[in-house]
mmCIF file of C-alpha atoms in Angstrom:
data_model
loop_
_atom_site.group_PDB
_atom_site.id
_atom_site.type_symbol
_atom_site.label_atom_id
_atom_site.label_comp_id
_atom_site.label_asym_id
_atom_site.label_seq_id
_atom_site.Cartn_x
_atom_site.Cartn_y
_atom_site.Cartn_z
ATOM 1 C CA MET A 12 -90.883 144.214 -91.951
ATOM 2 C CA ASN A 13 -90.699 146.088 -95.208
ATOM 3 C CA ARG A 14 -93.318 143.743 -96.607
ATOM 4 C CA ILE A 15 -95.443 144.721 -93.557
ATOM 5 C CA LYS A 16 -94.969 148.334 -94.229
ATOM 6 C CA SER A 17 -95.854 147.913 -98.009
ATOM 7 C CA VAL A 18 -99.066 146.302 -96.916
ATOM 8 C CA MET A 19 -99.931 148.969 -94.525
ATOM 9 C CA LEU A 20 -98.988 151.563 -96.943
ATOM 10 C CA LEU A 21 -101.276 149.991 -99.538
ATOM 11 C CA ALA A 22 -104.203 149.670 -96.979
ATOM 12 C CA THR A 23 -104.242 153.158 -95.722
ATOM 13 C CA LEU A 24 -104.026 154.796 -99.104
ATOM 14 C CA THR A 25 -106.750 152.401 -100.145
ATOM 15 C CA ALA A 26 -109.027 153.553 -97.065
ATOM 16 C CA LEU A 27 -108.218 156.914 -97.867
ATOM 17 C CA ILE A 28 -109.429 156.744 -101.437
ATOM 18 C CA LEU A 29 -112.672 155.022 -100.361
ATOM 19 C CA TRP A 30 -113.448 157.414 -97.749
ATOM 20 C CA VAL A 31 -113.084 160.366 -100.114
ATOM 21 C CA GLY A 32 -115.193 158.386 -102.833
ATOM 22 C CA GLN A 33 -118.055 157.764 -100.371
ATOM 23 C CA ALA A 34 -118.015 161.384 -99.030
ATOM 24 C CA LEU A 35 -118.097 162.840 -102.623
ATOM 25 C CA GLY A 36 -120.695 160.254 -104.178
ATOM 26 C CA GLY A 37 -122.159 158.068 -101.537
ATOM 27 C CA GLN A 38 -122.361 154.387 -102.279
ATOM 28 C CA SER A 39 -121.709 155.252 -105.978
ATOM 29 C CA GLY A 40 -118.673 156.973 -104.994
ATOM 30 C CA LEU A 41 -117.655 154.416 -102.730
ATOM 31 C CA MET A 42 -117.864 151.677 -105.431
ATOM 32 C CA LEU A 43 -115.836 153.997 -107.986
ATOM 33 C CA GLY A 44 -113.306 154.527 -105.217
ATOM 34 C CA LEU A 45 -113.025 150.999 -104.757
ATOM 35 C CA ILE A 46 -112.440 150.045 -108.313
ATOM 36 C CA PHE A 47 -110.029 152.947 -108.532
ATOM 37 C CA ALA A 48 -108.035 151.725 -105.501
ATOM 38 C CA ALA A 49 -107.965 148.256 -106.968
ATOM 39 C CA VAL A 50 -106.645 149.582 -110.166
ATOM 40 C CA MET A 51 -103.943 151.885 -108.424
ATOM 41 C CA ASN A 52 -102.940 149.224 -105.979
ATOM 42 C CA PHE A 53 -102.362 146.738 -108.885
ATOM 43 C CA GLY A 54 -100.464 149.081 -111.168
ATOM 44 C CA ALA A 55 -98.405 150.571 -108.175
ATOM 45 C CA TYR A 56 -97.045 147.235 -107.392
ATOM 46 C CA TRP A 57 -96.265 146.275 -111.052
ATOM 47 C CA TRP A 58 -95.630 149.527 -112.921
ATOM 48 C CA SER A 59 -95.080 152.316 -110.505
ATOM 49 C CA ASP A 60 -91.193 151.941 -111.363
ATOM 50 C CA GLN A 61 -91.929 152.594 -114.933
ATOM 51 C CA ILE A 62 -94.285 155.456 -114.084
ATOM 52 C CA VAL A 63 -91.802 157.264 -112.118
ATOM 53 C CA LEU A 64 -88.800 156.576 -114.521
ATOM 54 C CA ARG A 65 -90.877 157.982 -117.439
ATOM 55 C CA MET A 66 -91.865 161.010 -115.219
ATOM 56 C CA TYR A 67 -88.384 162.152 -115.252
ATOM 57 C CA GLY A 68 -87.528 161.213 -118.774
ATOM 58 C CA ALA A 69 -85.217 158.622 -117.775
ATOM 59 C CA GLN A 70 -83.398 156.668 -120.635
ATOM 60 C CA GLU A 71 -82.009 153.027 -120.088
ATOM 61 C CA VAL A 72 -78.639 152.599 -121.008
ATOM 62 C CA SER A 73 -76.320 149.784 -122.157
ATOM 63 C CA PRO A 74 -72.663 148.912 -121.311
ATOM 64 C CA ALA A 75 -71.554 150.396 -124.513
ATOM 65 C CA GLN A 76 -73.096 153.747 -123.818
ATOM 66 C CA VAL A 77 -71.583 154.277 -120.274
ATOM 67 C CA PRO A 78 -68.870 151.448 -120.002
ATOM 68 C CA GLU A 79 -67.230 153.038 -116.949
ATOM 69 C CA LEU A 80 -70.573 153.747 -115.102
ATOM 70 C CA TRP A 81 -71.735 150.154 -116.049
ATOM 71 C CA SER A 82 -68.567 148.653 -114.771
ATOM 72 C CA MET A 83 -68.814 150.446 -111.582
ATOM 73 C CA VAL A 84 -72.452 149.554 -111.008
ATOM 74 C CA SER A 85 -71.604 145.791 -111.894
ATOM 75 C CA GLU A 86 -68.956 145.788 -109.401
ATOM 76 C CA LEU A 87 -70.943 147.153 -106.581
ATOM 77 C CA ALA A 88 -73.790 144.728 -107.397
ATOM 78 C CA GLN A 89 -71.270 141.829 -107.154
ATOM 79 C CA ARG A 90 -70.042 143.017 -103.821
ATOM 80 C CA ALA A 91 -73.676 143.678 -102.419
ATOM 81 C CA HIS A 92 -74.445 140.064 -103.696
ATOM 82 C CA LEU A 93 -77.512 141.582 -105.708
ATOM 83 C CA PRO A 94 -78.522 141.129 -109.422
ATOM 84 C CA MET A 95 -77.328 143.628 -111.703
ATOM 85 C CA PRO A 96 -80.169 146.511 -111.984
ATOM 86 C CA ARG A 97 -81.276 148.092 -115.011
ATOM 87 C CA LEU A 98 -79.236 151.452 -115.338
ATOM 88 C CA TYR A 99 -81.035 154.721 -116.348
ATOM 89 C CA ILE A 100 -79.720 158.323 -116.960
ATOM 90 C CA ILE A 101 -81.923 161.137 -116.357
ATOM 91 C CA PRO A 102 -81.427 164.323 -118.638
ATOM 92 C CA GLU A 103 -81.318 166.860 -115.433
ATOM 93 C CA HIS A 104 -78.356 168.988 -114.732
ATOM 94 C CA ALA A 105 -79.343 168.774 -111.105
ATOM 95 C CA PRO A 106 -77.204 166.196 -109.543
ATOM 96 C CA ASN A 107 -79.282 163.358 -107.990
ATOM 97 C CA ALA A 108 -80.117 159.740 -107.959
ATOM 98 C CA PHE A 109 -82.545 157.211 -107.096
ATOM 99 C CA ALA A 110 -83.388 153.422 -106.972
ATOM 100 C CA THR A 111 -86.857 151.882 -107.967
ATOM 101 C CA GLY A 112 -88.239 148.488 -108.461
ATOM 102 C CA ARG A 113 -90.522 146.040 -106.574
ATOM 103 C CA ASN A 114 -87.642 143.597 -105.792
ATOM 104 C CA PRO A 115 -83.902 143.222 -106.326
ATOM 105 C CA GLU A 116 -84.675 141.143 -109.336
ATOM 106 C CA ASN A 117 -86.573 144.091 -110.992
ATOM 107 C CA ALA A 118 -84.553 146.905 -109.554
ATOM 108 C CA ALA A 119 -83.555 149.990 -111.644
ATOM 109 C CA VAL A 120 -81.002 152.614 -110.499
ATOM 110 C CA ALA A 121 -81.265 156.057 -112.182
ATOM 111 C CA VAL A 122 -78.726 158.856 -111.897
ATOM 112 C CA THR A 123 -78.684 162.461 -113.433
ATOM 113 C CA VAL A 124 -76.493 163.719 -116.095
ATOM 114 C CA GLY A 125 -75.530 166.363 -113.419
ATOM 115 C CA LEU A 126 -74.470 163.814 -110.943
ATOM 116 C CA LEU A 127 -72.181 162.210 -113.498
ATOM 117 C CA ASP A 128 -70.604 165.729 -114.247
ATOM 118 C CA MET A 129 -70.207 166.915 -110.675
ATOM 119 C CA LEU A 130 -68.977 163.861 -108.735
ATOM 120 C CA ASP A 131 -65.609 162.099 -108.938
ATOM 121 C CA ARG A 132 -65.362 158.299 -109.115
ATOM 122 C CA GLN A 133 -65.309 157.622 -105.333
ATOM 123 C CA GLU A 134 -68.088 160.052 -104.594
ATOM 124 C CA LEU A 135 -70.262 158.617 -107.332
ATOM 125 C CA ALA A 136 -69.569 154.902 -106.118
ATOM 126 C CA GLY A 137 -70.724 156.081 -102.729
ATOM 127 C CA VAL A 138 -73.928 157.387 -104.202
ATOM 128 C CA LEU A 139 -74.509 154.194 -106.093
ATOM 129 C CA ALA A 140 -73.750 152.045 -102.940
ATOM 130 C CA HIS A 141 -76.293 154.116 -101.075
ATOM 131 C CA GLU A 142 -78.936 153.097 -103.621
ATOM 132 C CA PHE A 143 -78.035 149.390 -103.516
ATOM 133 C CA SER A 144 -78.667 149.430 -99.823
ATOM 134 C CA HIS A 145 -82.472 150.466 -100.866
ATOM 135 C CA VAL A 146 -82.584 147.875 -103.253
ATOM 136 C CA LYS A 147 -81.240 145.334 -100.855
ATOM 137 C CA HIS A 148 -83.953 146.133 -98.272
ATOM 138 C CA ARG A 149 -86.618 146.461 -100.753
ATOM 139 C CA ASP A 150 -87.298 149.912 -99.767
ATOM 140 C CA THR A 151 -87.548 150.696 -103.576
ATOM 141 C CA LEU A 152 -90.978 149.038 -103.533
ATOM 142 C CA ILE A 153 -92.064 151.261 -100.602
ATOM 143 C CA MET A 154 -90.847 154.412 -102.015
ATOM 144 C CA THR A 155 -92.216 153.996 -105.456
ATOM 145 C CA ILE A 156 -95.752 152.970 -104.182
ATOM 146 C CA ALA A 157 -95.688 156.018 -101.964
ATOM 147 C CA GLY A 158 -94.777 158.156 -104.779
ATOM 148 C CA SER A 159 -97.292 156.841 -107.435
ATOM 149 C CA LEU A 160 -100.364 156.677 -104.916
ATOM 150 C CA ALA A 161 -99.746 160.149 -103.345
ATOM 151 C CA GLY A 162 -99.567 161.654 -106.649
ATOM 152 C CA ALA A 163 -102.913 159.714 -107.606
ATOM 153 C CA MET A 164 -104.472 161.103 -104.399
ATOM 154 C CA SER A 165 -103.492 164.568 -104.877
ATOM 155 C CA MET A 166 -104.992 164.309 -108.595
ATOM 156 C CA ILE A 167 -108.198 162.934 -106.966
ATOM 157 C CA ALA A 168 -108.257 166.168 -104.728
ATOM 158 C CA ASN A 169 -107.584 168.422 -107.528
ATOM 159 C CA MET A 170 -110.457 167.141 -109.597
ATOM 160 C CA ALA A 171 -112.831 167.162 -106.988
ATOM 161 C CA MET A 172 -111.929 170.829 -106.071
ATOM 162 C CA PHE A 173 -112.187 171.882 -109.734
ATOM 163 C CA GLY A 174 -115.613 170.080 -109.850
ATOM 164 C CA ALA A 175 -116.896 172.122 -107.003
ATOM 165 C CA LEU A 176 -115.637 175.263 -108.385
ATOM 166 C CA PHE A 177 -117.338 174.587 -111.617
ATOM 167 C CA GLY A 178 -120.733 173.736 -110.152
ATOM 168 C CA GLY A 179 -119.995 170.064 -109.774
ATOM 169 C CA GLY A 180 -120.432 170.187 -105.771
ATOM 170 C CA PHE A 181 -119.526 167.517 -103.418
ATOM 171 C CA GLY A 182 -122.725 165.564 -103.614
ATOM 172 C CA ASP A 183 -125.684 165.971 -101.331
ATOM 173 C CA ASP A 184 -126.808 164.654 -98.116
ATOM 174 C CA ASP A 185 -129.654 162.507 -100.030
ATOM 175 C CA ASP A 186 -127.162 160.994 -102.499
ATOM 176 C CA ASP A 187 -127.162 157.498 -101.082
ATOM 177 C CA GLY A 188 -124.627 158.271 -98.373
ATOM 178 C CA ALA A 189 -122.763 161.249 -99.777
ATOM 179 C CA ASN A 190 -121.817 163.804 -97.239
ATOM 180 C CA PRO A 191 -120.901 167.257 -98.826
ATOM 181 C CA MET A 192 -118.804 168.407 -95.638
ATOM 182 C CA GLY A 193 -117.135 165.258 -95.666
ATOM 183 C CA GLY A 194 -116.262 165.511 -99.311
ATOM 184 C CA LEU A 195 -114.926 168.947 -98.677
ATOM 185 C CA LEU A 196 -112.817 167.800 -95.793
ATOM 186 C CA GLY A 197 -111.542 164.822 -97.820
ATOM 187 C CA VAL A 198 -110.288 167.277 -100.661
ATOM 188 C CA ILE A 199 -108.445 169.113 -98.052
ATOM 189 C CA VAL A 200 -107.132 166.360 -95.936
ATOM 190 C CA ALA A 201 -106.361 163.758 -98.668
ATOM 191 C CA PRO A 202 -103.008 165.564 -100.000
ATOM 192 C CA ILE A 203 -101.938 166.237 -96.425
ATOM 193 C CA ALA A 204 -102.609 162.451 -95.390
ATOM 194 C CA ALA A 205 -100.880 161.417 -98.406
ATOM 195 C CA SER A 206 -97.920 163.334 -97.450
ATOM 196 C CA LEU A 207 -97.869 162.130 -93.907
ATOM 197 C CA ILE A 208 -97.838 158.612 -95.183
ATOM 198 C CA GLN A 209 -94.599 159.498 -97.208
ATOM 199 C CA MET A 210 -92.938 160.995 -94.159
ATOM 200 C CA ALA A 211 -94.023 157.731 -92.196
ATOM 201 C CA ILE A 212 -91.795 155.910 -94.527
ATOM 202 C CA SER A 213 -89.060 156.128 -91.986
ATOM 203 C CA ARG A 214 -86.243 158.714 -92.340
ATOM 204 C CA SER A 215 -84.042 156.226 -90.576
ATOM 205 C CA ARG A 216 -83.771 154.266 -93.840
ATOM 206 C CA GLU A 217 -81.562 157.039 -95.274
ATOM 207 C CA PHE A 218 -79.057 156.673 -92.369
ATOM 208 C CA MET A 219 -79.105 152.786 -92.887
ATOM 209 C CA ALA A 220 -78.591 153.110 -96.452
ATOM 210 C CA ASP A 221 -75.602 155.876 -95.922
ATOM 211 C CA GLU A 222 -73.929 153.451 -93.423
ATOM 212 C CA GLU A 223 -74.309 150.290 -95.544
ATOM 213 C CA GLY A 224 -73.281 152.286 -98.674
ATOM 214 C CA ALA A 225 -70.049 153.408 -96.756
ATOM 215 C CA HIS A 226 -69.318 149.729 -95.674
ATOM 216 C CA LEU A 227 -69.765 148.547 -99.236
ATOM 217 C CA THR A 228 -67.360 150.973 -100.670
ATOM 218 C CA ARG A 229 -65.193 151.250 -97.355
ATOM 219 C CA GLN A 230 -65.123 155.234 -98.029
ATOM 220 C CA PRO A 231 -67.558 156.919 -95.745
ATOM 221 C CA LEU A 232 -65.907 160.449 -96.432
ATOM 222 C CA ALA A 233 -66.436 159.945 -100.345
ATOM 223 C CA LEU A 234 -70.158 159.728 -99.569
ATOM 224 C CA ALA A 235 -70.006 162.606 -97.148
ATOM 225 C CA ARG A 236 -68.419 164.711 -99.928
ATOM 226 C CA ALA A 237 -71.084 163.664 -102.543
ATOM 227 C CA LEU A 238 -73.909 164.405 -100.047
ATOM 228 C CA SER A 239 -72.315 167.987 -99.353
ATOM 229 C CA LYS A 240 -72.079 168.677 -103.191
ATOM 230 C CA LEU A 241 -75.705 167.598 -103.756
ATOM 231 C CA GLU A 242 -76.874 169.768 -100.821
ATOM 232 C CA ALA A 243 -74.938 172.782 -102.185
ATOM 233 C CA TRP A 244 -76.227 172.576 -105.691
ATOM 234 C CA LYS A 245 -79.893 171.783 -104.664
ATOM 235 C CA ALA A 246 -80.778 175.465 -104.412
ATOM 236 C CA ARG A 247 -78.687 176.340 -107.549
ATOM 237 C CA LEU A 248 -80.167 173.650 -109.604
ATOM 238 C CA PRO A 249 -83.436 172.506 -108.477
ATOM 239 C CA MET A 250 -85.208 169.653 -110.234
ATOM 240 C CA HIS A 251 -87.273 170.952 -113.142
ATOM 241 C CA ALA A 252 -89.264 167.707 -113.994
ATOM 242 C CA GLY A 253 -91.157 165.236 -111.894
ATOM 243 C CA SER A 254 -93.360 166.035 -108.848
ATOM 244 C CA PRO A 255 -92.578 166.841 -105.198
ATOM 245 C CA ALA A 256 -94.541 163.634 -104.398
ATOM 246 C CA THR A 257 -91.582 161.882 -105.494
ATOM 247 C CA ALA A 258 -88.993 163.639 -103.599
ATOM 248 C CA HIS A 259 -88.431 160.905 -100.914
ATOM 249 C CA LEU A 260 -87.229 158.593 -103.807
ATOM 250 C CA PHE A 261 -83.780 160.574 -104.243
ATOM 251 C CA ILE A 262 -80.775 160.351 -102.175
ATOM 252 C CA VAL A 263 -81.219 164.239 -101.418
ATOM 253 C CA ASN A 264 -84.677 165.994 -101.823
ATOM 254 C CA PRO A 265 -84.238 167.616 -105.165
ATOM 255 C CA PHE A 266 -86.912 170.258 -104.580
ATOM 256 C CA THR A 267 -86.333 173.432 -102.597
ATOM 257 C CA GLY A 268 -89.026 174.806 -100.176
ATOM 258 C CA GLY A 269 -88.975 177.577 -97.816
ATOM 259 C CA GLY A 270 -90.899 178.450 -94.438
ATOM 260 C CA LEU A 271 -91.699 175.530 -92.597
ATOM 261 C CA SER A 272 -91.275 172.895 -95.357
ATOM 262 C CA HIS A 273 -88.229 171.308 -93.443
ATOM 263 C CA LEU A 274 -90.698 169.991 -90.803
ATOM 264 C CA PHE A 275 -92.484 167.801 -93.537
ATOM 265 C CA SER A 276 -89.258 166.796 -95.029
ATOM 266 C CA THR A 277 -88.969 163.002 -95.947
ATOM 267 C CA HIS A 278 -85.183 163.161 -95.570
ATOM 268 C CA PRO A 279 -83.246 163.736 -92.530
ATOM 269 C CA SER A 280 -80.784 166.643 -92.284
ATOM 270 C CA THR A 281 -77.887 166.247 -94.710
ATOM 271 C CA GLN A 282 -75.647 167.948 -92.420
ATOM 272 C CA GLU A 283 -76.467 165.204 -89.928
ATOM 273 C CA ARG A 284 -76.026 162.376 -92.504
ATOM 274 C CA ILE A 285 -72.621 163.910 -93.249
ATOM 275 C CA GLU A 286 -71.572 163.980 -89.582
ATOM 276 C CA ARG A 287 -72.408 160.369 -89.085
ATOM 277 C CA LEU A 288 -70.378 159.432 -92.232
ATOM 278 C CA GLN A 289 -67.607 161.533 -90.679
ATOM 279 C CA ALA A 290 -67.717 159.748 -87.340
ATOM 280 C CA MET A 291 -67.652 156.302 -89.190
ATOM 281 C CA ALA A 292 -64.546 157.515 -90.904
ATOM 282 C CA GLY A 293 -63.035 158.389 -87.610
ATOM 283 C CA ALA A 294 -64.121 155.150 -85.904
ATOM 284 C CA SER A 295 -62.592 153.081 -88.936
ATOM 285 C CA ARG A 296 -59.201 155.049 -88.474
ATOM 286 C CA VAL A 297 -59.183 154.275 -84.657
ATOM 287 C CA LEU A 298 -59.731 150.508 -85.247
ATOM 288 C CA ALA A 299 -57.153 150.411 -88.080
ATOM 289 C CA ALA A 300 -54.571 151.972 -85.657
#
């Protein structure tokens, strides 16, 4: 199913790029859009993980540099029957984490300095186990492709808008199929559509990752405490680097937003996630008794 989702995601974003290209430049724009889409699709599959890691200044670490963290990740990988992922530290005080990579054999797990400072060992294990669930189910490929291509779509829209403001226009009706109104519509709609595609990457995967992570560590309340801390610190320490287009990669959305932004969230309510984990803990106690 996740492979089908990946193909659908690539196809939808490709179609969006082609539509904007044709609207802005007619047949010439369509061809440029086709070339751009091909390059972006190829690059997103093979290198989107590295793009995201570099965006956040993530630094790969060795067992000698972080022996305790490396030991914890190695133990969880063995429990989950997964290869040892590459391990990265993000120089950010905001506590958070994400996993990336096109498959378990090429996976990477990145944690911020703030996460290591603010969570105890059990809570940290819960967060890492959550990320291992994403690796296991190949959510990482979908999430990383979405972040890279949605960012590219926003870039195209911004370039086109600036071109119009400085006299470039949106093409004209005689330019071999160009449609100025369609171009304007594309510039407005493209970033919104890219965001909607990101939201279409099911919010339920976070619930699934929470559940599987809790099973992996056998400590659902530890993950619940970690989520509570991350949510509490989010407003006080928002992520300074990166882009909101990559928010869905993280275990908790690191970017704050007001107004109606919660309606467009790529994450379910943190409180609801915590309540589900608490219910899991309660059910475990009943079964043990």
